Tab-separated table of C-alpha atoms in Angstrom:
chain	number	residue	atom	x	y	z
A	1340	UNK	CA	92.984	75.553	143.541
A	1341	UNK	CA	91.755	77.732	146.422
A	1342	UNK	CA	90.365	81.177	145.683
A	1343	UNK	CA	92.900	83.205	147.676
A	1344	UNK	CA	92.274	86.517	145.885
A	1345	UNK	CA	88.897	87.738	144.649
A	1346	UNK	CA	88.658	90.934	142.629
A	1347	UNK	CA	85.690	93.150	141.827
A	1348	UNK	CA	85.157	96.418	139.957
A	1349	UNK	CA	83.114	99.305	141.343
A	1350	UNK	CA	82.032	102.006	138.901
A	1351	UNK	CA	81.075	105.419	140.276
A	1352	UNK	CA	77.714	105.626	138.546
A	1353	UNK	CA	76.710	102.052	139.378
A	1354	UNK	CA	77.515	102.510	143.062
A	1355	UNK	CA	78.678	99.610	145.194
A	1356	UNK	CA	75.843	97.123	144.603
A	1357	UNK	CA	78.239	94.290	143.725
A	1358	UNK	CA	80.482	95.003	146.729
A	1359	UNK	CA	78.224	93.263	149.256
A	1360	UNK	CA	78.162	90.129	147.105
A	1361	UNK	CA	81.953	90.192	146.716
A	1362	UNK	CA	82.399	90.590	150.488
A	1363	UNK	CA	80.170	87.581	151.186
A	1364	UNK	CA	82.090	85.409	148.730
A	1365	UNK	CA	85.472	86.557	150.051
A	1366	UNK	CA	84.260	85.594	153.525
A	1367	UNK	CA	82.915	82.263	152.243
A	1368	UNK	CA	86.308	81.270	150.824
A	1369	UNK	CA	88.476	83.182	153.344
A	1370	UNK	CA	89.892	85.131	150.410
A	1371	UNK	CA	91.537	88.544	150.071
A	1372	UNK	CA	89.215	91.028	148.330
A	1373	UNK	CA	90.795	93.407	145.825
A	1374	UNK	CA	88.309	96.204	145.024
A	1375	UNK	CA	89.040	98.310	141.943
A	1376	UNK	CA	87.211	101.678	142.070
A	1377	UNK	CA	86.699	103.247	138.641
A	1378	UNK	CA	85.399	106.597	137.410
A	1379	UNK	CA	84.732	107.724	133.864
A	1380	UNK	CA	86.198	110.874	132.359
A	1381	UNK	CA	83.469	113.051	130.840
A	1382	UNK	CA	85.166	114.223	127.644
A	1383	UNK	CA	83.197	116.252	125.135
A	1384	UNK	CA	84.556	115.524	121.625
A	1385	UNK	CA	83.284	118.903	120.368
A	1386	UNK	CA	85.312	121.211	122.577
A	1387	UNK	CA	86.993	122.975	119.663
A	1388	UNK	CA	89.827	125.480	120.121
A	1389	UNK	CA	89.421	125.610	123.886
A	1390	UNK	CA	89.369	121.845	124.339
A	1391	UNK	CA	92.698	121.580	126.145
A	1392	UNK	CA	91.763	124.077	128.848
A	1393	UNK	CA	88.312	122.618	129.412
A	1394	UNK	CA	89.484	118.986	129.547
A	1395	UNK	CA	91.146	119.555	132.924
A	1396	UNK	CA	87.863	120.087	134.710
A	1397	UNK	CA	86.129	116.778	133.819
A	1398	UNK	CA	89.259	114.848	134.812
A	1399	UNK	CA	89.261	116.607	138.191
A	1400	UNK	CA	85.567	115.856	138.602
A	1401	UNK	CA	86.133	112.202	137.778
A	1402	UNK	CA	89.002	112.108	140.283
A	1403	UNK	CA	86.694	113.560	142.916
A	1404	UNK	CA	84.146	110.859	142.146
A	1405	UNK	CA	86.607	107.995	142.318
A	1406	UNK	CA	88.050	109.366	145.568
A	1407	UNK	CA	84.546	109.524	147.040
A	1408	UNK	CA	83.834	105.982	145.845
A	1409	UNK	CA	87.088	104.716	147.344
A	1410	UNK	CA	86.315	106.471	150.624
A	1411	UNK	CA	82.848	104.895	150.812
A	1412	UNK	CA	84.281	101.499	149.884
A	1413	UNK	CA	86.985	101.819	152.537
A	1414	UNK	CA	84.392	102.687	155.184
A	1415	UNK	CA	82.281	99.701	154.133
A	1416	UNK	CA	85.181	97.242	154.141
A	1417	UNK	CA	86.522	98.493	157.467
A	1418	UNK	CA	83.444	96.978	159.137
A	1419	UNK	CA	84.054	93.524	157.664
A	1420	UNK	CA	86.176	90.573	158.764
A	1421	UNK	CA	87.823	90.051	155.361
A	1422	UNK	CA	91.253	91.160	154.161
A	1423	UNK	CA	91.017	93.803	151.448
A	1424	UNK	CA	92.819	96.208	149.138
A	1425	UNK	CA	91.442	99.219	147.239
A	1426	UNK	CA	92.733	100.521	143.900
A	1427	UNK	CA	91.507	103.577	141.985
A	1428	UNK	CA	91.472	104.438	138.288
A	1429	UNK	CA	90.087	107.325	136.220
A	1430	UNK	CA	89.723	106.571	132.513
A	1431	UNK	CA	87.436	106.132	129.564
A	1432	UNK	CA	85.620	102.791	129.516
A	1433	UNK	CA	88.247	101.162	127.275
A	1434	UNK	CA	91.106	102.412	129.432
A	1435	UNK	CA	89.355	101.263	132.586
A	1436	UNK	CA	88.994	97.741	131.233
A	1437	UNK	CA	92.728	97.647	130.495
A	1438	UNK	CA	93.458	98.855	134.021
A	1439	UNK	CA	91.141	96.227	135.477
A	1440	UNK	CA	92.843	93.534	133.393
A	1441	UNK	CA	96.125	94.306	135.158
A	1442	UNK	CA	94.428	93.872	138.537
A	1443	UNK	CA	92.500	90.759	137.520
A	1444	UNK	CA	95.624	88.931	136.336
A	1445	UNK	CA	96.716	88.562	139.940
A	1446	UNK	CA	93.389	87.225	141.224
A	1447	UNK	CA	91.822	83.773	141.278
A	1448	UNK	CA	88.237	84.860	140.661
A	1449	UNK	CA	86.318	87.990	139.640
A	1450	UNK	CA	82.917	88.804	141.141
A	1451	UNK	CA	81.135	91.097	138.680
A	1452	UNK	CA	77.592	92.169	137.777
A	1453	UNK	CA	75.966	90.679	134.695
A	1454	UNK	CA	77.095	92.550	131.554
A	1455	UNK	CA	73.568	92.313	130.146
A	1456	UNK	CA	70.148	93.457	131.265
A	1457	UNK	CA	68.325	96.733	131.912
A	1458	UNK	CA	70.791	97.942	134.556
A	1459	UNK	CA	73.977	97.003	132.670
A	1460	UNK	CA	76.280	99.661	131.225
A	1461	UNK	CA	78.985	99.609	128.561
A	1462	UNK	CA	81.455	99.578	131.445
A	1463	UNK	CA	79.957	96.356	132.805
A	1464	UNK	CA	80.409	94.687	129.434
A	1465	UNK	CA	83.968	95.995	128.946
A	1466	UNK	CA	85.071	94.953	132.436
A	1467	UNK	CA	83.410	91.525	132.167
A	1468	UNK	CA	85.180	90.892	128.856
A	1469	UNK	CA	88.484	92.132	130.281
A	1470	UNK	CA	88.331	89.657	133.158
A	1471	UNK	CA	87.161	86.697	131.073
A	1472	UNK	CA	89.125	87.114	127.841
A	1473	UNK	CA	92.127	89.327	128.629
A	1474	UNK	CA	92.964	88.247	132.188
A	1475	UNK	CA	91.702	84.674	131.518
A	1476	UNK	CA	89.949	84.722	134.860
A	1477	UNK	CA	86.782	82.846	135.846
A	1478	UNK	CA	83.928	85.238	136.596
A	1479	UNK	CA	81.204	84.743	139.175
A	1480	UNK	CA	77.997	86.670	138.509
A	1481	UNK	CA	76.056	86.823	141.794
A	1482	UNK	CA	72.297	86.874	142.123
A	1483	UNK	CA	71.820	88.959	145.239
A	1484	UNK	CA	74.209	89.759	148.060
A	1485	UNK	CA	73.201	87.115	150.623
A	1486	UNK	CA	75.724	84.582	151.904
A	1487	UNK	CA	76.239	81.961	149.170
A	1488	UNK	CA	74.893	78.434	149.439
A	1489	UNK	CA	76.865	76.186	147.119
A	1490	UNK	CA	75.958	72.818	148.623
A	1491	UNK	CA	74.283	71.847	145.352
A	1492	UNK	CA	76.016	72.758	142.093
A	1493	UNK	CA	74.887	72.205	138.526
A	1494	UNK	CA	77.421	72.062	135.678
A	1495	UNK	CA	76.135	72.872	132.183
A	1496	UNK	CA	77.960	70.351	130.006
A	1497	UNK	CA	78.186	70.367	126.212
A	1498	UNK	CA	81.486	68.562	125.728
A	1499	UNK	CA	83.368	71.721	124.714
A	1500	UNK	CA	86.783	72.983	125.766
A	1501	UNK	CA	85.188	75.977	127.487
A	1502	UNK	CA	82.903	73.668	129.497
A	1503	UNK	CA	85.975	71.777	130.685
A	1504	UNK	CA	87.737	75.066	131.467
A	1505	UNK	CA	84.787	76.003	133.669
A	1506	UNK	CA	84.980	72.676	135.518
A	1507	UNK	CA	88.684	73.194	136.219
A	1508	UNK	CA	88.034	76.762	137.380
A	1509	UNK	CA	85.317	75.513	139.742
A	1510	UNK	CA	87.172	72.565	141.301
A	1511	UNK	CA	87.282	74.276	144.700
A	1512	UNK	CA	83.546	74.871	144.914
A	1513	UNK	CA	82.769	71.470	143.395
A	1514	UNK	CA	84.937	69.699	145.972
A	1515	UNK	CA	83.070	71.466	148.791
A	1516	UNK	CA	79.609	70.698	147.390
A	1517	UNK	CA	77.337	67.985	148.730
A	1518	UNK	CA	75.830	67.286	145.304
A	1519	UNK	CA	77.225	67.942	141.818
A	1520	UNK	CA	75.223	67.272	138.656
A	1521	UNK	CA	76.556	67.476	135.102
A	1522	UNK	CA	73.642	68.361	132.838
A	1523	UNK	CA	74.005	67.614	129.135
A	1524	UNK	CA	72.998	70.817	127.415
A	1525	UNK	CA	72.968	70.259	123.670
A	1526	UNK	CA	69.986	69.941	121.308
A	1527	UNK	CA	68.769	66.401	120.662
A	1528	UNK	CA	70.320	66.254	117.195
A	1529	UNK	CA	73.761	67.028	118.623
A	1530	UNK	CA	73.939	64.612	121.536
A	1531	UNK	CA	75.674	61.672	119.871
A	1532	UNK	CA	78.502	60.633	122.179
A	1533	UNK	CA	77.867	63.601	124.450
A	1534	UNK	CA	76.579	61.570	127.386
A	1535	UNK	CA	79.715	59.405	127.200
A	1536	UNK	CA	81.930	62.508	127.252
A	1537	UNK	CA	79.977	63.736	130.263
A	1538	UNK	CA	80.806	60.444	131.961
A	1539	UNK	CA	84.475	61.106	131.181
A	1540	UNK	CA	84.161	64.519	132.822
A	1541	UNK	CA	82.587	62.821	135.844
A	1542	UNK	CA	85.546	60.426	135.952
A	1543	UNK	CA	87.904	63.418	135.861
A	1544	UNK	CA	86.061	64.882	138.849
A	1545	UNK	CA	86.146	61.560	140.710
A	1546	UNK	CA	89.940	61.658	140.580
A	1547	UNK	CA	89.683	64.918	142.500
A	1548	UNK	CA	87.468	63.243	145.088
A	1549	UNK	CA	84.261	64.727	143.632
A	1550	UNK	CA	81.239	62.526	142.942
A	1551	UNK	CA	79.130	63.867	140.089
A	1552	UNK	CA	75.866	62.605	138.663
A	1553	UNK	CA	75.162	62.948	134.935
A	1554	UNK	CA	71.720	63.993	133.722
A	1555	UNK	CA	70.164	65.199	130.478
A	1556	UNK	CA	67.900	68.136	129.794
A	1557	UNK	CA	64.217	67.515	129.305
A	1558	UNK	CA	64.148	69.458	126.035
A	1559	UNK	CA	60.695	70.738	126.932
A	1560	UNK	CA	61.657	74.418	126.912
A	1561	UNK	CA	62.021	76.663	123.825
A	1562	UNK	CA	65.768	77.163	124.403
A	1563	UNK	CA	68.736	75.397	126.006
A	1564	UNK	CA	69.141	78.233	128.491
A	1565	UNK	CA	65.546	77.922	129.669
A	1566	UNK	CA	66.046	74.171	130.038
A	1567	UNK	CA	69.149	74.865	132.136
A	1568	UNK	CA	67.242	77.327	134.315
A	1569	UNK	CA	64.488	74.748	134.864
A	1570	UNK	CA	67.071	72.080	135.724
A	1571	UNK	CA	68.847	74.373	138.198
A	1572	UNK	CA	65.547	75.034	139.962
A	1573	UNK	CA	64.618	71.336	139.958
A	1574	UNK	CA	67.993	70.347	141.437
A	1575	UNK	CA	67.879	73.107	144.053
A	1576	UNK	CA	71.274	74.317	142.830
A	1577	UNK	CA	72.828	77.373	144.433
A	1578	UNK	CA	75.399	77.727	141.641
A	1579	UNK	CA	75.545	76.997	137.922
A	1580	UNK	CA	78.968	76.399	136.350
A	1581	UNK	CA	79.344	76.749	132.588
A	1582	UNK	CA	81.758	77.587	129.810
A	1583	UNK	CA	81.256	81.048	128.363
A	1584	UNK	CA	80.905	81.953	124.686
A	1585	UNK	CA	81.375	78.678	122.857
A	1586	UNK	CA	80.524	80.794	119.791
A	1587	UNK	CA	82.147	84.169	119.167
A	1588	UNK	CA	81.175	87.016	121.485
A	1589	UNK	CA	79.961	89.067	118.499
A	1590	UNK	CA	77.743	86.273	117.215
A	1591	UNK	CA	76.188	85.668	120.639
A	1592	UNK	CA	75.555	89.355	121.206
A	1593	UNK	CA	74.034	89.853	117.766
A	1594	UNK	CA	71.860	86.740	117.467
A	1595	UNK	CA	71.861	85.370	120.995
A	1596	UNK	CA	73.326	82.265	122.549
A	1597	UNK	CA	73.280	80.123	125.673
A	1598	UNK	CA	75.843	82.284	127.498
A	1599	UNK	CA	73.988	85.489	126.767
A	1600	UNK	CA	70.633	84.054	127.819
A	1601	UNK	CA	72.033	82.485	131.008
A	1602	UNK	CA	73.686	85.755	132.027
A	1603	UNK	CA	70.256	87.304	131.743
A	1604	UNK	CA	68.084	84.481	133.117
A	1605	UNK	CA	70.104	82.433	135.633
A	1606	UNK	CA	68.140	82.386	138.912
A	1607	UNK	CA	71.226	81.622	141.009
A	1608	UNK	CA	74.920	82.508	141.003
A	1609	UNK	CA	76.640	81.777	137.697
A	1610	UNK	CA	80.340	80.890	137.432
A	1611	UNK	CA	81.707	81.138	133.895
A	1612	UNK	CA	85.102	80.547	132.307
A	1613	UNK	CA	86.432	80.623	128.768
């Protein structure tokens, strides 16, 4: 399925760093870019008897910020050769994620910053989760804002339903690629029958006119994610496709997991689906 609508979220305090990446990917796929500009209400829970009167001012300030963000975004997009729409929303982080869910439902792909890492905020995590789990939308996490190069694509394969969901979500980019490699990404004690299921996934892709090679991880790294990173570099991949959160989100965020580590370590663009 073509990516006809790409959505992204711009948060006032993060600036528009992800906007350039979203523009490049909208141009790459000749897609409409739907930019959702968000600002956070600064509500002090200890306002006391005068809380109602004082609450008006932060909301106005947040509205000023989102208007300024929308204005800057509009000026930036006006210089580009992509179709675009701008939406604005002022809310707490939870409310903003609900608002973004409504926008994301009508898109084919979300381009969002990684929800982890030193620069990530609670908003990034809430919006990422809203796109992936509430809007059921594939999410592309870009590494840099240069024009994408998806001629070589690596698929992280572990035989799971979410891995297959990611393959379906990425059919467009896989069909355009010159080389597609399915990399078996389970520990050695869990690989029984996995290579055969990877071959079945390759057969599925062949029926869409996509030739895919099947390879296995070296197992030389201390974690699956580090093995995947090494494989992506070895293959010269410009994109890694993988299912997100095969375990629960809470478990992965508390004790770690492949999704969490790849969101933090992937050296190239990462396309995830659940």
